[in-house]
mmCIF file of C-alpha atoms in Angstrom:
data_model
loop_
_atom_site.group_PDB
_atom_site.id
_atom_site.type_symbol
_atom_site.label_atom_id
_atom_site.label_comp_id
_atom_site.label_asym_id
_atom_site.label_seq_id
_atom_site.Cartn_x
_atom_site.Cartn_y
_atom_site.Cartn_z
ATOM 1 C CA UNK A 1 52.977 8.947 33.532
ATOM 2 C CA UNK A 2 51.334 12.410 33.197
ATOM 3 C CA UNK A 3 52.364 12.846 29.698
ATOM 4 C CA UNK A 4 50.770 9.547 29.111
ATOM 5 C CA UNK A 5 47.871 9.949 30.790
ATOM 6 C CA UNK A 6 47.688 13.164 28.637
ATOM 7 C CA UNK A 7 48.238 12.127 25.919
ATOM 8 C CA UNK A 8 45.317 9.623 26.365
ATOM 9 C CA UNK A 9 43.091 12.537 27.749
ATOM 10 C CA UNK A 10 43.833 13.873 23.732
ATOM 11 C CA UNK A 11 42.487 11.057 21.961
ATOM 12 C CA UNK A 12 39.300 10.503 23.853
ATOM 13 C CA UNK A 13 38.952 13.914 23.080
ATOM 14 C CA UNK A 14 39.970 14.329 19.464
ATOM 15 C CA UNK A 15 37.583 10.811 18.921
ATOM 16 C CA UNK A 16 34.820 12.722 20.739
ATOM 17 C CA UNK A 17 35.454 15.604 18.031
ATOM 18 C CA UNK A 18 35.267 13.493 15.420
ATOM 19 C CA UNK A 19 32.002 11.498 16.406
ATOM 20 C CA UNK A 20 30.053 14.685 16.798
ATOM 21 C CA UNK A 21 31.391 16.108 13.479
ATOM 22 C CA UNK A 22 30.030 12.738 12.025
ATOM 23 C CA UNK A 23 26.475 13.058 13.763
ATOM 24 C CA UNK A 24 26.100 16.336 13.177
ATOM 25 C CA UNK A 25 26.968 15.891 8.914
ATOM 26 C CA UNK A 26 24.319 12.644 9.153
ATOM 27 C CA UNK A 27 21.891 15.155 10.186
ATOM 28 C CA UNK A 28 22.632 17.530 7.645
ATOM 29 C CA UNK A 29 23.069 14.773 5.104
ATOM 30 C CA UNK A 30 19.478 13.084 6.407
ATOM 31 C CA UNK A 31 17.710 16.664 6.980
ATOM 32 C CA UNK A 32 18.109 17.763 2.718
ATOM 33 C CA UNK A 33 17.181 14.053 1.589
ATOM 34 C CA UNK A 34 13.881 13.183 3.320
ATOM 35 C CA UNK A 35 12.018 15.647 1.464
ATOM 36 C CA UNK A 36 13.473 14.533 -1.663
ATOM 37 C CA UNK A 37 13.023 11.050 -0.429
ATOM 38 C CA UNK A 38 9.964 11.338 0.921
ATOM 39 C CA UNK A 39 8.712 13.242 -2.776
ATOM 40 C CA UNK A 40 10.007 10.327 -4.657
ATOM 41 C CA UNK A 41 8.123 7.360 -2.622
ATOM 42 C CA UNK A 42 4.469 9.845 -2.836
ATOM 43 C CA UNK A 43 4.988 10.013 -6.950
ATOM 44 C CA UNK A 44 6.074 6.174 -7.140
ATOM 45 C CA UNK A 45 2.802 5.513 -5.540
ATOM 46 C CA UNK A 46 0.336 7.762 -7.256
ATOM 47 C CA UNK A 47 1.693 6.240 -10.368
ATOM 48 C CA UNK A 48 0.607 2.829 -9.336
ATOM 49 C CA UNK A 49 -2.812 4.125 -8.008
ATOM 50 C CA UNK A 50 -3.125 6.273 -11.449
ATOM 51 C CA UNK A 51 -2.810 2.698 -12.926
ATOM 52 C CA UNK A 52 -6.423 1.514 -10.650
ATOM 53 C CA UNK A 53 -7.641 5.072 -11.654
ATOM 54 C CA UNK A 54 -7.125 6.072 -14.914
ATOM 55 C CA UNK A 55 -9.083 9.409 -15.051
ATOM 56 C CA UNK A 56 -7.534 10.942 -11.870
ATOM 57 C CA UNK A 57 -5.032 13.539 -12.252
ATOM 58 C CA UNK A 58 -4.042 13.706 -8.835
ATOM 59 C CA UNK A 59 -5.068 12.085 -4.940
ATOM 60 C CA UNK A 60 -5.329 13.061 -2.166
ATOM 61 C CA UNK A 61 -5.108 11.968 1.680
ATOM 62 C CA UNK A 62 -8.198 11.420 3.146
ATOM 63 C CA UNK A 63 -6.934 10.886 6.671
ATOM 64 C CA UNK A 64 -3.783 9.985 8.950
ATOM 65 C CA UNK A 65 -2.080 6.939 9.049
ATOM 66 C CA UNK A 66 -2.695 6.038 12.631
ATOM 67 C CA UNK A 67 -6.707 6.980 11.973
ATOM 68 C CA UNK A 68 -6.061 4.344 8.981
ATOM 69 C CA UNK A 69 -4.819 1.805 11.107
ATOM 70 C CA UNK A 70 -7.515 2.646 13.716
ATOM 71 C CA UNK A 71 -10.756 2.157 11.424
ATOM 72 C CA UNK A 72 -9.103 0.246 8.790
ATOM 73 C CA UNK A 73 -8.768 -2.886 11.511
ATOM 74 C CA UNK A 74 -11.988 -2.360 13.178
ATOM 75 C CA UNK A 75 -13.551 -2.435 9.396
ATOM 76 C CA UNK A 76 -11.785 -5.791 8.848
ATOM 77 C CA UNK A 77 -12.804 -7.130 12.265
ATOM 78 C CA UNK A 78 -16.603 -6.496 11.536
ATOM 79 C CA UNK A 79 -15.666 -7.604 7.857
ATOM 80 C CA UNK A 80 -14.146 -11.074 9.917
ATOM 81 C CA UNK A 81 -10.801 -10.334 7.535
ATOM 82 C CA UNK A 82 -8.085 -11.189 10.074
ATOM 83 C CA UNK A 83 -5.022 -11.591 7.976
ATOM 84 C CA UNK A 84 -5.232 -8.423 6.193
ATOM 85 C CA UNK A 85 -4.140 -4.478 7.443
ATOM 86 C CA UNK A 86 -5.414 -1.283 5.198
ATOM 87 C CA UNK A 87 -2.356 0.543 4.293
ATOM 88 C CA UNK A 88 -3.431 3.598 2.485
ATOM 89 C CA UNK A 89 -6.886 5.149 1.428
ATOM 90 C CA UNK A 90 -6.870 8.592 -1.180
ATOM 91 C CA UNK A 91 -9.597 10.112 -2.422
ATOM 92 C CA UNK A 92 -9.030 10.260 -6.460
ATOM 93 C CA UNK A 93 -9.480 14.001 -8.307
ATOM 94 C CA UNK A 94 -9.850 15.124 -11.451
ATOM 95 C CA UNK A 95 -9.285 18.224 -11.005
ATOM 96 C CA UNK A 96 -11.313 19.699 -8.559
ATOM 97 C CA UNK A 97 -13.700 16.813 -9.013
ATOM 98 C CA UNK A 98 -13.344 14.052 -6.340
ATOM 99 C CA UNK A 99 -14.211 10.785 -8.742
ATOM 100 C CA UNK A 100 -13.812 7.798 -6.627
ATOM 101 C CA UNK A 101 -10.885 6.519 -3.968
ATOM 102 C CA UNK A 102 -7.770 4.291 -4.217
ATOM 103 C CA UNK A 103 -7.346 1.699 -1.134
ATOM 104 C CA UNK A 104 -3.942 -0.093 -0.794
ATOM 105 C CA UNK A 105 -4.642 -3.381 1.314
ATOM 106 C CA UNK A 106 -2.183 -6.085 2.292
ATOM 107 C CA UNK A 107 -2.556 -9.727 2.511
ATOM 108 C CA UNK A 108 -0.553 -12.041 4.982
ATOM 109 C CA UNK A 109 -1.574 -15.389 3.156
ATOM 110 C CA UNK A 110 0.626 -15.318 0.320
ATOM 111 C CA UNK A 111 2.422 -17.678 -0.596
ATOM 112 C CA UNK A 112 5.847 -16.386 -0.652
ATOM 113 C CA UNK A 113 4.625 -13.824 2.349
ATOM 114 C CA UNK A 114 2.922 -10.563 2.060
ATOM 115 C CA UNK A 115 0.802 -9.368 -0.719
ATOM 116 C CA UNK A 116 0.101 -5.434 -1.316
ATOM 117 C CA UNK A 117 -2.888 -4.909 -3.877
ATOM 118 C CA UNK A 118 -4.430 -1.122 -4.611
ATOM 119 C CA UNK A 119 -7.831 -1.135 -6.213
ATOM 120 C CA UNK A 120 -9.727 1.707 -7.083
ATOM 121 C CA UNK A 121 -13.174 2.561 -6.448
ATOM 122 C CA UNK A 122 -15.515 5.296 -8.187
ATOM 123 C CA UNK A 123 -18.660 7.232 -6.293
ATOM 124 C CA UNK A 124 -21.202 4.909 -8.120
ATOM 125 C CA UNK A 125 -19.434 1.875 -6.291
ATOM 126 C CA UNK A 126 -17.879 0.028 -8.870
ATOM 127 C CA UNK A 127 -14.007 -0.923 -8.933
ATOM 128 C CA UNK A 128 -11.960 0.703 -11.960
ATOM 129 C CA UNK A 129 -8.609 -1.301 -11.768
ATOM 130 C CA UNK A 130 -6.587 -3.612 -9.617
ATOM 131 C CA UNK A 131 -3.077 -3.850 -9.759
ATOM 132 C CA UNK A 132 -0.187 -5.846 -7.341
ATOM 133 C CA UNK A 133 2.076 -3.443 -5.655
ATOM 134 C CA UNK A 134 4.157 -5.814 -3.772
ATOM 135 C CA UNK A 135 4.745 -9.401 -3.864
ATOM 136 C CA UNK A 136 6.962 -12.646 -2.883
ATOM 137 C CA UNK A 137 5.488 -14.740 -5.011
ATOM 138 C CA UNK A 138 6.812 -17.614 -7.508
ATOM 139 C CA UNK A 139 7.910 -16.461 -10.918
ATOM 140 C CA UNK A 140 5.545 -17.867 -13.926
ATOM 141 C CA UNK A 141 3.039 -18.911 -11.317
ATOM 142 C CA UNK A 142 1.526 -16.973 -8.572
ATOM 143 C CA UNK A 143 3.611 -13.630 -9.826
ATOM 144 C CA UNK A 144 1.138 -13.547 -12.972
ATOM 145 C CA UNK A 145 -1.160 -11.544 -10.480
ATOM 146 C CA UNK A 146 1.231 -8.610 -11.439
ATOM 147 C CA UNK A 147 2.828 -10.154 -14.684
ATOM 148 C CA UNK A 148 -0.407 -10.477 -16.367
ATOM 149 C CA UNK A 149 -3.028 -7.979 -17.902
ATOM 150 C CA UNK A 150 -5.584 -10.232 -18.119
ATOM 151 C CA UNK A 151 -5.442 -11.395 -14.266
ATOM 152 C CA UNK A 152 -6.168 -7.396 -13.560
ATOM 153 C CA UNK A 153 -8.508 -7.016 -15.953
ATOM 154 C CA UNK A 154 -11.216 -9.405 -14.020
ATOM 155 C CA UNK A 155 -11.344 -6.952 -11.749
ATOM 156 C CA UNK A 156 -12.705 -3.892 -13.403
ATOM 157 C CA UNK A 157 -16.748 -3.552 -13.637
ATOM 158 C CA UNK A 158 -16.863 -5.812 -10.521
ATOM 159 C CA UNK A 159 -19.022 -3.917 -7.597
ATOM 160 C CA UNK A 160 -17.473 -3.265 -4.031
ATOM 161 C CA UNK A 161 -21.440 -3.526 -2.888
ATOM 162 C CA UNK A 162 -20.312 -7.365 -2.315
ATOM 163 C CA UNK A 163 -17.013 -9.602 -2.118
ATOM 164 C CA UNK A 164 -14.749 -10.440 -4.653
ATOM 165 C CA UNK A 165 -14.892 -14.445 -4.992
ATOM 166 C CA UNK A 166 -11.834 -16.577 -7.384
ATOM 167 C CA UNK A 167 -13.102 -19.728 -9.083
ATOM 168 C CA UNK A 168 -10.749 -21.945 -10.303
ATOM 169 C CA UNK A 169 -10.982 -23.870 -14.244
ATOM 170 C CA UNK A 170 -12.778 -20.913 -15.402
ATOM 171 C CA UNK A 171 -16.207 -19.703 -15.649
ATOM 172 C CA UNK A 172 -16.287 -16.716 -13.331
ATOM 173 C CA UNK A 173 -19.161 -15.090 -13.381
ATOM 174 C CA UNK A 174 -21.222 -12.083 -11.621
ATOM 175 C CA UNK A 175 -18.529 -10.837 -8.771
ATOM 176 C CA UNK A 176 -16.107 -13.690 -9.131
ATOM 177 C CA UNK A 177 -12.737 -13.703 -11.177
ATOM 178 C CA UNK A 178 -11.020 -16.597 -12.539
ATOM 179 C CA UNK A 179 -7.987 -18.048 -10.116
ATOM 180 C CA UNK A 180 -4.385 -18.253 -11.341
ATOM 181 C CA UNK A 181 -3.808 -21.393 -12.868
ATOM 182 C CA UNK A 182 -1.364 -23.554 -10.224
ATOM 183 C CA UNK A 183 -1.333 -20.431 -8.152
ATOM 184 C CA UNK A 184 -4.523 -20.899 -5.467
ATOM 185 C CA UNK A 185 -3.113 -19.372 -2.712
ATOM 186 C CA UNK A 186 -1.767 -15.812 -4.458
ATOM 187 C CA UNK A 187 -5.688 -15.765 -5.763
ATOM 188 C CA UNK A 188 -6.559 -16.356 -2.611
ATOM 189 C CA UNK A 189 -4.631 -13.605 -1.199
ATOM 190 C CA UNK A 190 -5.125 -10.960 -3.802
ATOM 191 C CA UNK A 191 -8.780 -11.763 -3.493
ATOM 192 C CA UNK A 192 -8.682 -11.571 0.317
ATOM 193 C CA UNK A 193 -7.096 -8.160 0.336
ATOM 194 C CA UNK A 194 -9.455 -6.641 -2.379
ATOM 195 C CA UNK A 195 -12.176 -7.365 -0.250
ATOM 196 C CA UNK A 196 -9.837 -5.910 2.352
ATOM 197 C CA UNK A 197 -10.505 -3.007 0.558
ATOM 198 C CA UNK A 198 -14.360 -2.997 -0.088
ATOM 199 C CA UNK A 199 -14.781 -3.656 3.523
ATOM 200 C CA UNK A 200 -12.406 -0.210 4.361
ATOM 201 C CA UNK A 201 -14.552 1.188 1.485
ATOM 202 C CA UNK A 202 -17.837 0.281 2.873
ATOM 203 C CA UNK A 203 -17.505 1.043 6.331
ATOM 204 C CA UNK A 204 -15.078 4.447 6.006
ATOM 205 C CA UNK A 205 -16.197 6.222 2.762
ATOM 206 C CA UNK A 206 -19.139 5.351 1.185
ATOM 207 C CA UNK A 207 -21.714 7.524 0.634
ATOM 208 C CA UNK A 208 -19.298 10.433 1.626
#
């Protein structure tokens, strides 16, 4: 009985061993990526903002995330944008130079679920590129908001003094952009969280 009860006393012990050699190599293991990790997701995303901001050569934080969150929904709540959330605002360099800001916005009303837009902004006001980050949307229809040039183009030129508006059949004009053919609810969305974005712009940053 005591040899079994030993024996028993062994295994708890040698599976205690081996549990706490495993945590402690996870750590290890999770301590030398996240830097890496962390490095990789930062240059992924300044290459899509470089994409809204051609003449930057590098961004920069302008504040936390948590003060994000914090002024980017009372921004949308004066704004009355309810389905939207500001994700990430940087402040655009060239060089030394800051030349404008990048604001990543989300949308809830997609039509496959969430859609993540970035649009950048320079100091006289006026938005230099759009592009999709993220999407659910369907292929050949509502996915053409990332798929095609054109769709991004609209947005360049446009002012962030007033909203974005989508028309549909064509004929934008002024600050309005022509919808996605078969695809009202993505324009709808992307639309909804670029001016997402001018609201975040217009209440946080201009003028700065």
């Amino acid at each position: 009985m005591s040899k079994q009860k030993s024996g028993m006393i062994k295994n708890v012990v040698s599976i205690f061993a081996i549990t706490l050699v495993a945590v402690l190599l996870l750590a290890v293991v999770n301590q030398v990526t996240k830097d890496p990790i962390a490095l990789a997701e930062i240059n992924a995303r300044n290459e899509v903002y470089k994409t809204v901001m051609s003449e930057a050569t590098g961004f920069e934080e302008i504040m936390k995330e948590n003060e994000i969150a914090e002024k980017g929904e009372k921004a949308l709540a004066d704004a009355d944008i309810t389905t939207c959330v500001i994700n990430h605002a940087m402040s655009a360099l060239r060089g030394d130079e800051k030349i404008g800001y990048v604001i990543a916005a989300t949308s809830k009303s997609g039509y496959g679920g969430e859609v993540q837009i970035a649009v950048g902004i320079d100091m006289d006001g006026n938005i230099t590129g759009f592009n999709v980050i993220k999407h659910s949307e369907t292929a050949g229809l509502g996915a053409k908001a990332k798929e095609d040039p054109a769709f991004a183009e609209q947005f360049k030129g446009k002012t962030a003094n007033e909203n974005i508006e989508f028309v549909k059949g064509g004929g934008a004009t002024g600050n309005q952009i022509d919808a996605i053919s078969g695809a009202t609810i993505t324009s709808n969305a992307v639309t909804e969280a670029t001016n997402a974005a001018i609201a975040f712009y217009n209440s946080c940053l201009k003028g700065e």
